C-alpha atoms as a printed R data frame, in Angstrom:
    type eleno elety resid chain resno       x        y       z
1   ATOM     1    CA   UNK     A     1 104.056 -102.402 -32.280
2   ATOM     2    CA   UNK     A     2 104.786 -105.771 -33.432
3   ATOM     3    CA   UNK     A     3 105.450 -109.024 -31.270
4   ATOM     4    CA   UNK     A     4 108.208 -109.868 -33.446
5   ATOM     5    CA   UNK     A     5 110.076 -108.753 -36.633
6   ATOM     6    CA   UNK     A     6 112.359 -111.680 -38.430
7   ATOM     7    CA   UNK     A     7 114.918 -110.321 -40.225
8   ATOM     8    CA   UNK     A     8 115.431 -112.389 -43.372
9   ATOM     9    CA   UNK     A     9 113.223 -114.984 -45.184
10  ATOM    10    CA   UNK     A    10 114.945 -117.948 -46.370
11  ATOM    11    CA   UNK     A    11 114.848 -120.827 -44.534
12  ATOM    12    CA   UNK     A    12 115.683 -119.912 -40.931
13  ATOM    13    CA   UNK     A    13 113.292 -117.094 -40.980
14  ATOM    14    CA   UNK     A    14 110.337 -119.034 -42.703
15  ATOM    15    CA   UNK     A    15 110.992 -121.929 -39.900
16  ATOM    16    CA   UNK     A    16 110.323 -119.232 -37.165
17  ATOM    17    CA   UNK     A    17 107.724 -117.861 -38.662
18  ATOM    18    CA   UNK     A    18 105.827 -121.508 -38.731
19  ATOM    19    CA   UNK     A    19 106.527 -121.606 -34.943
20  ATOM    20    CA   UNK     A    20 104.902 -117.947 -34.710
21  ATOM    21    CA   UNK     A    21 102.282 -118.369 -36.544
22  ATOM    22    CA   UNK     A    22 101.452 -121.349 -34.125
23  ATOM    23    CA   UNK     A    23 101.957 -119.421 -30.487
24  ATOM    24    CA   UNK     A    24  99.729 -117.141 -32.668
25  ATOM    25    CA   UNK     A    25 102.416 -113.998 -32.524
26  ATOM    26    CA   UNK     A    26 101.221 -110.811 -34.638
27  ATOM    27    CA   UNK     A    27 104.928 -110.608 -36.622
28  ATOM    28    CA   UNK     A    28 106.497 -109.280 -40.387
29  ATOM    29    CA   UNK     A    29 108.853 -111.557 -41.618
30  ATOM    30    CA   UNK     A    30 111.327 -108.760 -43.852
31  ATOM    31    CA   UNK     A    31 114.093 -109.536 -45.953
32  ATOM    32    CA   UNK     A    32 116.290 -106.932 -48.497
33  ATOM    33    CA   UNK     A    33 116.250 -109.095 -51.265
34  ATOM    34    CA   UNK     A    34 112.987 -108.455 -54.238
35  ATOM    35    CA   UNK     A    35 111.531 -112.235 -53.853
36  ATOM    36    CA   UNK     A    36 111.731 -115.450 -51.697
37  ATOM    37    CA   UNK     A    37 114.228 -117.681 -52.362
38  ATOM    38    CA   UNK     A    38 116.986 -114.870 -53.685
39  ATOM    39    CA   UNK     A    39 119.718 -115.957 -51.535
40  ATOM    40    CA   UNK     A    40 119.909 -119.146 -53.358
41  ATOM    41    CA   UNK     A    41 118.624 -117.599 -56.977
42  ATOM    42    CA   UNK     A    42 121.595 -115.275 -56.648
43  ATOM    43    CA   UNK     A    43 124.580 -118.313 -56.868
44  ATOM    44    CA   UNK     A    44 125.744 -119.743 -59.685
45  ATOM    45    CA   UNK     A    45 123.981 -121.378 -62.072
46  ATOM    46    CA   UNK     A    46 124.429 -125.612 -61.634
47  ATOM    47    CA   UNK     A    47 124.424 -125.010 -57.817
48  ATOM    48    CA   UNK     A    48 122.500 -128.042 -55.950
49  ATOM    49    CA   UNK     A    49 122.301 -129.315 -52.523
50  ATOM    50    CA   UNK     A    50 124.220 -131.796 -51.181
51  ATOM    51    CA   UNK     A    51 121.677 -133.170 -48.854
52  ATOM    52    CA   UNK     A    52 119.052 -134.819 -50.376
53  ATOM    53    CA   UNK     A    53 115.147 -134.421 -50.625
54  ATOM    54    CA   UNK     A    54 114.586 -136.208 -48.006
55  ATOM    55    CA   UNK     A    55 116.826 -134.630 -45.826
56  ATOM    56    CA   UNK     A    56 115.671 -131.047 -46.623
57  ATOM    57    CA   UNK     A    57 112.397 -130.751 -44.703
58  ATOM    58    CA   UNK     A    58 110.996 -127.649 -43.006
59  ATOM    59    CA   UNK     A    59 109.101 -127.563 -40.199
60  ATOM    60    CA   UNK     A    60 105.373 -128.652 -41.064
61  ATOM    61    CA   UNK     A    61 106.044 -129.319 -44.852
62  ATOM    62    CA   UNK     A    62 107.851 -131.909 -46.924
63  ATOM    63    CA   UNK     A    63 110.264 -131.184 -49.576
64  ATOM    64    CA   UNK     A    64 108.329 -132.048 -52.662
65  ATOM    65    CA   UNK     A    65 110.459 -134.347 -54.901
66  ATOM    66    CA   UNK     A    66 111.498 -137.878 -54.963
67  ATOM    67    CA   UNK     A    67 113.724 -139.711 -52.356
68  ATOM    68    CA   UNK     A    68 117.519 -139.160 -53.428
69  ATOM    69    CA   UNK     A    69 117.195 -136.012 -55.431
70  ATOM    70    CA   UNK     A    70 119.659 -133.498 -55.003
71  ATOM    71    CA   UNK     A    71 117.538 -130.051 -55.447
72  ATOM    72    CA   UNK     A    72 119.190 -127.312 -57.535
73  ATOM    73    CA   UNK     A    73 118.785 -123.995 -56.518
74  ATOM    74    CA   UNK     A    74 115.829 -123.077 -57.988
75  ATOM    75    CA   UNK     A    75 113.871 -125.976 -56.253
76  ATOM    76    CA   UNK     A    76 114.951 -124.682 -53.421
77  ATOM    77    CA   UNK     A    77 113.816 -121.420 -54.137
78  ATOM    78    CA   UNK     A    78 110.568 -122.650 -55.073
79  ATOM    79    CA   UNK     A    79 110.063 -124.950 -52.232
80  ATOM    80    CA   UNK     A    80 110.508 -121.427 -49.913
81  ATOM    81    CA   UNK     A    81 107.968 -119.416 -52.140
82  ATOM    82    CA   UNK     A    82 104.923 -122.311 -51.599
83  ATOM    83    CA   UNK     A    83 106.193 -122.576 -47.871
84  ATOM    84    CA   UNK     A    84 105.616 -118.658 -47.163
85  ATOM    85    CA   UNK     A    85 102.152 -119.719 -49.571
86  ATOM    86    CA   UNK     A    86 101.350 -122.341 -47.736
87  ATOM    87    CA   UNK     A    87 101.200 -121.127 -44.027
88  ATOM    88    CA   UNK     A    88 100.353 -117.072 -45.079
89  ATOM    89    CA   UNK     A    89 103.933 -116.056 -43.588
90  ATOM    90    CA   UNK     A    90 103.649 -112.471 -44.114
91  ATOM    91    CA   UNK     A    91 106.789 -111.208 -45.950
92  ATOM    92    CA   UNK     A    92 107.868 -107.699 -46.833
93  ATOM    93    CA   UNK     A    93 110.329 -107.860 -49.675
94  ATOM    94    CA   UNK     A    94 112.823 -104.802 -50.718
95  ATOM    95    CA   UNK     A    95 113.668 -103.930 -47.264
96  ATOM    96    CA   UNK     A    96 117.077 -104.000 -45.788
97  ATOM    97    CA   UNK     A    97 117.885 -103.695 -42.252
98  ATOM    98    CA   UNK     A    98 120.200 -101.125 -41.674
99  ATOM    99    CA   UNK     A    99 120.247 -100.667 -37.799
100 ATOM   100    CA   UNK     A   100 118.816 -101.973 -34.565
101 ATOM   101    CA   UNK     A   101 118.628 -100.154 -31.092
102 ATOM   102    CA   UNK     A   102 116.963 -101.715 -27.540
103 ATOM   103    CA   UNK     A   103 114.621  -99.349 -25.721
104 ATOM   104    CA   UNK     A   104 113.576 -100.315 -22.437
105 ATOM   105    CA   UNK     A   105 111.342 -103.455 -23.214
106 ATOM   106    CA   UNK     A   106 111.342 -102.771 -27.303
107 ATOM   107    CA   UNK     A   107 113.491 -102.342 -30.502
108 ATOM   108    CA   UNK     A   108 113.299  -99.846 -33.152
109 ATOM   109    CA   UNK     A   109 114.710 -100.876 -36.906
110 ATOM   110    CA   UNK     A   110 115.306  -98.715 -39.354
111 ATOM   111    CA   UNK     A   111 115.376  -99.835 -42.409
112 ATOM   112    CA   UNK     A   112 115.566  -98.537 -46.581
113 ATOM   113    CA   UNK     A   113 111.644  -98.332 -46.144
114 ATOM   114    CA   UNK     A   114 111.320  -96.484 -42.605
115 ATOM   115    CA   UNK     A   115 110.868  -97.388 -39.187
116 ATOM   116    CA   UNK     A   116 109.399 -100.445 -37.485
117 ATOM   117    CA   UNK     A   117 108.912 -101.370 -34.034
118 ATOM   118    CA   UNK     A   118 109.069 -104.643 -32.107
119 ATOM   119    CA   UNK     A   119 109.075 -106.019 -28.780
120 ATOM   120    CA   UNK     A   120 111.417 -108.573 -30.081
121 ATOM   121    CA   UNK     A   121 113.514 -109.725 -33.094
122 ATOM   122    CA   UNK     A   122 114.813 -113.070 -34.710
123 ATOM   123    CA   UNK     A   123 117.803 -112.528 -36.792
124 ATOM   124    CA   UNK     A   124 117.954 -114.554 -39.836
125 ATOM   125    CA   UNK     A   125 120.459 -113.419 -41.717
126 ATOM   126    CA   UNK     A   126 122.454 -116.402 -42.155
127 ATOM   127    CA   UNK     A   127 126.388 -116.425 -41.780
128 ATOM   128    CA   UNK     A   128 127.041 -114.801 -45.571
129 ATOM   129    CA   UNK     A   129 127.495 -111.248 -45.088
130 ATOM   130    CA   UNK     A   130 130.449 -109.847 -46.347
131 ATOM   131    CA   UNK     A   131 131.919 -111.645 -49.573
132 ATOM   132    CA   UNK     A   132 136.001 -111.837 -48.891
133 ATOM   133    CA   UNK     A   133 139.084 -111.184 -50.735
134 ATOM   134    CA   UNK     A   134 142.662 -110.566 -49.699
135 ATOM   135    CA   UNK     A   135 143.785 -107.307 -49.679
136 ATOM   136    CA   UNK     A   136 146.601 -107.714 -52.097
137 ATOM   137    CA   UNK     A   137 143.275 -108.133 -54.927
138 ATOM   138    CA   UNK     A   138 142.960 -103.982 -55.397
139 ATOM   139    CA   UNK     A   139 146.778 -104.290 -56.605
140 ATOM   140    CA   UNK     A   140 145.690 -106.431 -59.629
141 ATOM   141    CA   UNK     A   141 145.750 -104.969 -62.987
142 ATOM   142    CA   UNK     A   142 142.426 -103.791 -63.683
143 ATOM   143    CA   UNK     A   143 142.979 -105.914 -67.529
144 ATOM   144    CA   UNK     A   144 142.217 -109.148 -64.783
145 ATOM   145    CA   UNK     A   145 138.720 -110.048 -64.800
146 ATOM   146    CA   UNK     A   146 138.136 -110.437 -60.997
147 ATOM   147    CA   UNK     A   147 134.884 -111.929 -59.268
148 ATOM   148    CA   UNK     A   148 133.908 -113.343 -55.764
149 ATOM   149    CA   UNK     A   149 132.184 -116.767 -56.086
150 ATOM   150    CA   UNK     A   150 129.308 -115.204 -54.371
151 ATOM   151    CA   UNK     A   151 128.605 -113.082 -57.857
152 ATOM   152    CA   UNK     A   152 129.745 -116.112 -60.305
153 ATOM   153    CA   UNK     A   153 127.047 -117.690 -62.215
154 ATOM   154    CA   UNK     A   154 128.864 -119.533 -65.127
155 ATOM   155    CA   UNK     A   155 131.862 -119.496 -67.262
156 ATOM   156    CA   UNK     A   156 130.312 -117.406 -69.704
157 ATOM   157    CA   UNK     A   157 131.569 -114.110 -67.341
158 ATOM   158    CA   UNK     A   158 134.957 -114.918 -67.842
159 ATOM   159    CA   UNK     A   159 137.302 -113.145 -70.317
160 ATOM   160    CA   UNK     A   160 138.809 -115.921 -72.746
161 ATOM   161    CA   UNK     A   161 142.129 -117.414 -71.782
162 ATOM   162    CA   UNK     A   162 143.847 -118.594 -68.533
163 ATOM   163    CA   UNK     A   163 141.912 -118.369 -65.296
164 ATOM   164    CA   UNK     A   164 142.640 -119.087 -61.289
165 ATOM   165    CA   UNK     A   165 140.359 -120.223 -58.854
166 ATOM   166    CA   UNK     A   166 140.858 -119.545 -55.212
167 ATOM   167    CA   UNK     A   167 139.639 -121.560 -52.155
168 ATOM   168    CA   UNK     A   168 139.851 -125.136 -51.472
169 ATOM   169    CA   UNK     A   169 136.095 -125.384 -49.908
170 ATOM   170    CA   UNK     A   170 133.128 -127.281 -51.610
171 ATOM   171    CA   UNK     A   171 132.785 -123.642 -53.949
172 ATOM   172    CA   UNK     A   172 135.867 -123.676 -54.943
173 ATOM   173    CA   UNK     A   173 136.018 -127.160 -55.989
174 ATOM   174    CA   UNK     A   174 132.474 -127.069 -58.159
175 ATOM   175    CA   UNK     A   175 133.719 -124.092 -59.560
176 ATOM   176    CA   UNK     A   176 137.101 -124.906 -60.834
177 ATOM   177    CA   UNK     A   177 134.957 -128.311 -61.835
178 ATOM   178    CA   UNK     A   178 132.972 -126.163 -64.296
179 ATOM   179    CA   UNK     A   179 135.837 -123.754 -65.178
180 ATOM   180    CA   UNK     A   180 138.238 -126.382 -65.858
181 ATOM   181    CA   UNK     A   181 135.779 -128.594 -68.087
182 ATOM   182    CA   UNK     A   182 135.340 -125.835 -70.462
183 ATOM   183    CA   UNK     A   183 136.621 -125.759 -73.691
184 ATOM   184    CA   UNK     A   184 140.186 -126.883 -72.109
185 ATOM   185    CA   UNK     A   185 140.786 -124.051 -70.374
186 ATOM   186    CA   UNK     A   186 143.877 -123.405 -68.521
187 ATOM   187    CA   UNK     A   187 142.945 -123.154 -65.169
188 ATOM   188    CA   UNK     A   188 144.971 -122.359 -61.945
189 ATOM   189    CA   UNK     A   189 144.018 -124.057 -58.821
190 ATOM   190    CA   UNK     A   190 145.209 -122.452 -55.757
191 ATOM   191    CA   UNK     A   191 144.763 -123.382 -52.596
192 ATOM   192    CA   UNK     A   192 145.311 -126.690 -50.362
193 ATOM   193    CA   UNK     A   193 145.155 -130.133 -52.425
194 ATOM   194    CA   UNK     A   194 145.018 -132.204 -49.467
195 ATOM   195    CA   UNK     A   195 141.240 -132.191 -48.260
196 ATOM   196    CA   UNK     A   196 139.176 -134.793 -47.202
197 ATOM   197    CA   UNK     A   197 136.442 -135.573 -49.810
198 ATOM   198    CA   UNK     A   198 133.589 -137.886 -48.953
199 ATOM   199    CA   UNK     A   199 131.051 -139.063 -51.057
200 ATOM   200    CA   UNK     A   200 127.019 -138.377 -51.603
201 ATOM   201    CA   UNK     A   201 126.399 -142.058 -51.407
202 ATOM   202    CA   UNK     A   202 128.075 -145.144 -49.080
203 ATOM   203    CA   UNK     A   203 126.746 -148.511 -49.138
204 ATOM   204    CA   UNK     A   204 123.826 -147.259 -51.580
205 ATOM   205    CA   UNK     A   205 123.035 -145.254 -48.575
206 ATOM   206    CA   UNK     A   206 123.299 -141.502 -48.831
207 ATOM   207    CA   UNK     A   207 125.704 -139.829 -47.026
208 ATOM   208    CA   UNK     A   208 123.346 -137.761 -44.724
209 ATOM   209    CA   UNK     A   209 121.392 -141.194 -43.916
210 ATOM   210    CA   UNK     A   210 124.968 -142.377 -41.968
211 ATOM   211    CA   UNK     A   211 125.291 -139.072 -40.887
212 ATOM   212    CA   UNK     A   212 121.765 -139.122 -39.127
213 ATOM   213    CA   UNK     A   213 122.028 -142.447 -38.146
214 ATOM   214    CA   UNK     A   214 125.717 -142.158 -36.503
215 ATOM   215    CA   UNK     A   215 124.889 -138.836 -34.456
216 ATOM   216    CA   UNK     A   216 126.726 -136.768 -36.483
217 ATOM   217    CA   UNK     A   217 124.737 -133.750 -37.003
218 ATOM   218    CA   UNK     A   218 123.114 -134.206 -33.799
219 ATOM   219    CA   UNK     A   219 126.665 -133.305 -31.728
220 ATOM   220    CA   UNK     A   220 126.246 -130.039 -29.467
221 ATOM   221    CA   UNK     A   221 129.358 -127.705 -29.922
222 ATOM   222    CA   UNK     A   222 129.004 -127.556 -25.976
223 ATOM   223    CA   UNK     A   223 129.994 -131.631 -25.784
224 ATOM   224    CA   UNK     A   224 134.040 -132.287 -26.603
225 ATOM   225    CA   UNK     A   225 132.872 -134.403 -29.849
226 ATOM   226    CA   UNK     A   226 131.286 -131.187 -31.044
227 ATOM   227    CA   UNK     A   227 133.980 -128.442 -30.314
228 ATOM   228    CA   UNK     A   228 136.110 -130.965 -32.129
229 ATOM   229    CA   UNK     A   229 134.261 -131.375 -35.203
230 ATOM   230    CA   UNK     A   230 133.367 -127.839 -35.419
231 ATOM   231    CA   UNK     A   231 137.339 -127.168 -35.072
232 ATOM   232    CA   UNK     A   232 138.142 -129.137 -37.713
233 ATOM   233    CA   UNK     A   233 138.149 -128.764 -41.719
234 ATOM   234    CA   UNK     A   234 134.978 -129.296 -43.445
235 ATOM   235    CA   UNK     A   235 135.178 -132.291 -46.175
236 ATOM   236    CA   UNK     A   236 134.649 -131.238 -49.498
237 ATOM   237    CA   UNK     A   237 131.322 -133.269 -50.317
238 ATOM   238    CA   UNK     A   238 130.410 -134.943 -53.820
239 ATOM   239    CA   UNK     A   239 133.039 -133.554 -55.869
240 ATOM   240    CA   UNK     A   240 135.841 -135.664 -57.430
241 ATOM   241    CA   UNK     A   241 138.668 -133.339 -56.108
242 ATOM   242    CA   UNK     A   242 141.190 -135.923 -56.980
243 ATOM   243    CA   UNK     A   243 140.352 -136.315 -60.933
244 ATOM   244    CA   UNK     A   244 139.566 -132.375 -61.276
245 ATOM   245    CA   UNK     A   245 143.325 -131.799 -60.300
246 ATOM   246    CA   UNK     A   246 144.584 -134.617 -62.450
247 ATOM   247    CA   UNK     A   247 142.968 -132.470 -65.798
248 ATOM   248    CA   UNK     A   248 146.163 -131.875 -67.903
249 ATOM   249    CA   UNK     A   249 144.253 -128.396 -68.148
250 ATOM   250    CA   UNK     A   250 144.855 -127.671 -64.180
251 ATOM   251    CA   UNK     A   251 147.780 -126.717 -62.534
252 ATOM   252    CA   UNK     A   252 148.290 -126.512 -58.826
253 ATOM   253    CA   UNK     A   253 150.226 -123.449 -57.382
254 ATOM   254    CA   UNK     A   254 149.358 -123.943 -54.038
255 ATOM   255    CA   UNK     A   255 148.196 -120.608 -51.563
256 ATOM   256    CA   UNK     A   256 148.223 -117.377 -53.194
257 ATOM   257    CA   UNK     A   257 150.411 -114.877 -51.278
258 ATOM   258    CA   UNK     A   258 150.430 -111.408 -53.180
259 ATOM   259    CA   UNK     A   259 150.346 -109.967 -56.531
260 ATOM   260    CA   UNK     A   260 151.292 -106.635 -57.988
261 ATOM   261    CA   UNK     A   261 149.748 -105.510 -61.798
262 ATOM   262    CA   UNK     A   262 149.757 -107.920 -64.206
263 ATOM   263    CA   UNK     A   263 151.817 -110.896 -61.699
264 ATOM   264    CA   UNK     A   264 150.118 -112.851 -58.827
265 ATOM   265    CA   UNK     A   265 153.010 -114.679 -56.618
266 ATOM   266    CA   UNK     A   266 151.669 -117.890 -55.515
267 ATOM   267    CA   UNK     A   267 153.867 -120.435 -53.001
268 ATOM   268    CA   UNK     A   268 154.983 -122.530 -56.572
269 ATOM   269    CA   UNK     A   269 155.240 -120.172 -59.090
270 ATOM   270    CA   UNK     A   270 155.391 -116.328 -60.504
271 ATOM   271    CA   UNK     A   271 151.700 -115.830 -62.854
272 ATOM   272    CA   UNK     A   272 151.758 -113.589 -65.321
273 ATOM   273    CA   UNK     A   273 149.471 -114.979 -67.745
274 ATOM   274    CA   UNK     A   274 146.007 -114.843 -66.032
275 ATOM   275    CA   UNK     A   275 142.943 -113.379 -67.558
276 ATOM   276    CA   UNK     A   276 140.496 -114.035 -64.643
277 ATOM   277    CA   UNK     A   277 140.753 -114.573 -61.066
278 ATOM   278    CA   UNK     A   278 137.639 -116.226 -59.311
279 ATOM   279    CA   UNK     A   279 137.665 -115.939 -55.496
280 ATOM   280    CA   UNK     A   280 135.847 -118.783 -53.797
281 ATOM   281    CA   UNK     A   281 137.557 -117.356 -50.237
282 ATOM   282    CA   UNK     A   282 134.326 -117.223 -48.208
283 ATOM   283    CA   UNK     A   283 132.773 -114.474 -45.952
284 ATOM   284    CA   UNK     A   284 132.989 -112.712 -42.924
285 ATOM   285    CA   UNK     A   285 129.804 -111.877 -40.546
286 ATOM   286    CA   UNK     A   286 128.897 -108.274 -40.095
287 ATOM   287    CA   UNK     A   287 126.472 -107.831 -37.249
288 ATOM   288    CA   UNK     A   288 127.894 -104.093 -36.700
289 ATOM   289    CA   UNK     A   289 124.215 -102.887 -37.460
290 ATOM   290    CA   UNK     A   290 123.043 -104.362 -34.274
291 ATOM   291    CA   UNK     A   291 123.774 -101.959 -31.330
292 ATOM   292    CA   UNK     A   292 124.804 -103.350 -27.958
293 ATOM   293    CA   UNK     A   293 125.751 -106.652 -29.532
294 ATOM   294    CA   UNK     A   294 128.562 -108.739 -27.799
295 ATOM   295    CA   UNK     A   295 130.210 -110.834 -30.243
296 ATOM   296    CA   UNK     A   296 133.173 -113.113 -30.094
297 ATOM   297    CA   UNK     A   297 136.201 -112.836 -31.794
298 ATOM   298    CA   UNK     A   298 135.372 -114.008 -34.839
299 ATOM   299    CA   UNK     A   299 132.823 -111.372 -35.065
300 ATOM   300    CA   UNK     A   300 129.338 -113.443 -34.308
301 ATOM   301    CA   UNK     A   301 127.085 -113.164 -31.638
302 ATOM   302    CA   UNK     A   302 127.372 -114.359 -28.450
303 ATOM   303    CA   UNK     A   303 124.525 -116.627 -27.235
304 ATOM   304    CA   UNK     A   304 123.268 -119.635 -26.010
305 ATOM   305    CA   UNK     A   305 120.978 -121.864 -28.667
306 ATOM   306    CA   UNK     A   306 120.242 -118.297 -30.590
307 ATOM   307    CA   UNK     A   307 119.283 -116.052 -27.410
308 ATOM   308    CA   UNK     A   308 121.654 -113.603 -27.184
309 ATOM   309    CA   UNK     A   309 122.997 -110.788 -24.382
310 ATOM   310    CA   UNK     A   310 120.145 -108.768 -24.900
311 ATOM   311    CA   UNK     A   311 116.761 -109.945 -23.885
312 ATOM   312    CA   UNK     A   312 113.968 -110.292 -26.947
313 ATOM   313    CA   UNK     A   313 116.799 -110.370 -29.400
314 ATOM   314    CA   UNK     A   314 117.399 -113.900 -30.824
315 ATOM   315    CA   UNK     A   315 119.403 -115.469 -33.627
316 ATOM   316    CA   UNK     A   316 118.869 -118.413 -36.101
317 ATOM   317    CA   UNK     A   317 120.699 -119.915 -39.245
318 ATOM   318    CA   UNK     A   318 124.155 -119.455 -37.598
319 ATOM   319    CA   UNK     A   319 127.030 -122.370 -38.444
320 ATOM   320    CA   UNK     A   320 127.150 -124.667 -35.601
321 ATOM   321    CA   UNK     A   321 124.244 -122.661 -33.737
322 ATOM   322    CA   UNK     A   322 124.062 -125.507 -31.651
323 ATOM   323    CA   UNK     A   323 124.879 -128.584 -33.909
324 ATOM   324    CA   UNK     A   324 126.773 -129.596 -37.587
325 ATOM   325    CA   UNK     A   325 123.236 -129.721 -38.769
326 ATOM   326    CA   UNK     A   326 122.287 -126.238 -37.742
327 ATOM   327    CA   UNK     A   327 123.672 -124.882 -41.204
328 ATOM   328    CA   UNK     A   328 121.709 -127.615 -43.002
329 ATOM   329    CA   UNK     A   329 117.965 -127.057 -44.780
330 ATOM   330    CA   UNK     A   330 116.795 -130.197 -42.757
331 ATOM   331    CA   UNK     A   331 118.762 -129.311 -39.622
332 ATOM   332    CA   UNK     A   332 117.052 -126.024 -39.093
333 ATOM   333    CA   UNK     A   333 113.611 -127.396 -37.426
334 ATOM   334    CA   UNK     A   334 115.442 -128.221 -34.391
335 ATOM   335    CA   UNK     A   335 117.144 -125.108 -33.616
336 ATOM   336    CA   UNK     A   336 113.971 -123.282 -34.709
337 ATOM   337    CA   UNK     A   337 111.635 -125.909 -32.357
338 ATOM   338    CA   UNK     A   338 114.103 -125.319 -29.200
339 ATOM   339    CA   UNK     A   339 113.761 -121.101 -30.050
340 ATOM   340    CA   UNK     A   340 110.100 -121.126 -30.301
341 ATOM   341    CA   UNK     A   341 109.928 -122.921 -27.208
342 ATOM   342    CA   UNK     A   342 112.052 -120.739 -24.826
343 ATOM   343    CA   UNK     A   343 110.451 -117.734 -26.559
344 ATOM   344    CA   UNK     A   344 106.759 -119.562 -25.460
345 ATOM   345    CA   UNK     A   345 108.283 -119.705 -21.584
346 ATOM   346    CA   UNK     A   346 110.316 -116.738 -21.520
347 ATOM   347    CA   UNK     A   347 110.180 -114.144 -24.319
348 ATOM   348    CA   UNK     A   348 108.727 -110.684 -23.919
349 ATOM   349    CA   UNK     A   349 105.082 -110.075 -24.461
């Protein structure tokens, strides 16, 4: 019987762990994927931050590189393997929760490698679950290459010939970046063109120093400010939206609405062309594998700063847990510093 079992071992679960391994808590730290750092190893290939270094440290250790570098994915990767190094988290790899029960003043998890037991749980599985497409995608001819964003690594996937890209979020953008530069490619863009797009840098100051230094991240979704913000659209963040749509080589069709076979219907115009279809159209959260759960209605967890309905079960890495900066590689000290000390005062022993 452990103290605690932390589902998931990127950087919300290695930031509780620190704080466990100081209230000196005998807990496993599991996650499904074969090695640290696969979460981020798994997206495409010239994926990097948009924070930088100096924005991106964990509790008790620094991000090692230089002021104003933007980490790729593999940094970040790294920087989680010599964090787990650094303060012995223990970490069982290859092991995917598939369902959680509460009995009396314990849990029971069963997972793809057996049974564990714990008087309580952290769930860290971040807000990625379920990679989403619109139903209307199983109609497409089978001849159209189709992939989620979540499973693109690079052009070199894609069949030759015309492509779309779907989803006007920071993925979408990069990716029809990279699509569109290639070889001139005709690319479809689909999706809303007017987005706000900020910069990385203002002033020769980054754009996460004025964010730190206005309040920005720091905004509780319980405040007005906050419910606002977290209301409204995220800006798309570094890339030159404006100059990728100008390409002679991409063509805006705005939302996609249905398709049937070989012809996608989009609100400007009938496609019948398209070789490959890349859906950067987000996720959805699946905590269905969590038993006596209340969520809300957008299907996450109900709670207040990560502790849920059910006592000794507590969640960490959500969107707006508590602030902006709760989904940010910097901004996940706080939330996990707050946790750590309610579970010090009130968790289960």
């Amino acid at each position: 019987m452990l103290d605690f079992i932390v589902v998931g071992a990127a950087q919300a679960g290695l930031a509780m762990a620190y704080y466990l391994r100081k209230q000196g808590k005998d807990f496993l730290v599991v996650d499904k994927e074969s090695e640290i750092g696969a979460s981020w190893l798994n997206r495409w290939d010239s994926l990097t931050l948009f924070t930088p270094s100096e924005f991106n440290n964990m509790p008790g250790m620094k991000f090692p590189a230089q002021k104003g570098h933007y980490p790729s994915k593999t940094e970040v990767a790294a920087y989680f393997k010599d964090y787990a190094e650094k303060f012995n988290i223990p970490v069982q790899l290859n092991t995917l929760v598939e369902n959680i029960s509460h009995h009396d003043d314990y849990f029971i998890l069963k997972s793809s490698e057996g049974e564990m037991k714990a008087r309580n749980v952290i769930i860290a599985t971040g807000p990625f679950h379920i990679p989403y497409t619109p139903p209307f995608s199983k109609k497409i001819d089978e001849d159209i290459f189709q992939i989620h964003s979540n499973y693109y690594k690079n052009p070199e996937q894609l069949k030759e010939g015309e492509a779309m890209v779907v989803g006007a979020g920071d993925s979408g953008f990069q990716i029809l970046d990279e699509v569109s530069s290639e070889n001139g490619r005709k690319v479809y863009f689909s999706g809303d063109t007017d987005v706000k797009v900020l910069p990385q840098e203002i002033l020769g100051k980054t754009l996460w120093w004025w964010f730190t230094k206005s309040g920005f991240l720091s905004f509780s979704r319980d405040t007005w400010l906050g419910r606002k913000i977290s209301k409204s659209r995220q800006p798309v963040i570094g890339t030159p939206v404006k100059e990728i749509l100008e390409r002679q080589n991409v063509e805006t069709v705005g939302k996609t609405k249905n398709a049937e076979g070989e012809l996608v219907v989009t609100e400007k115009k009938k496609i019948k062309d398209l070789k490959n279809i890349i859906w950067a159209t987000g996720y959805r959260p699946n905590f269905s594998w969590i038993e006596g759960l209340e969520l809300t209605k957008d299907g996450y967890p109900r709670h207040y700063r990560g502790v849920s309905n059910i006592e000794g079960l507590y969640f960490i890495g959500l969107p707006w847990l508590h602030t902006r900066g709760s989904a940010t590689l910097g901004g996940i000290k706080k939330d996990a510093k707050y946790l750590s000390d309610y579970i010090k005062k009130n968790g289960n022993e």
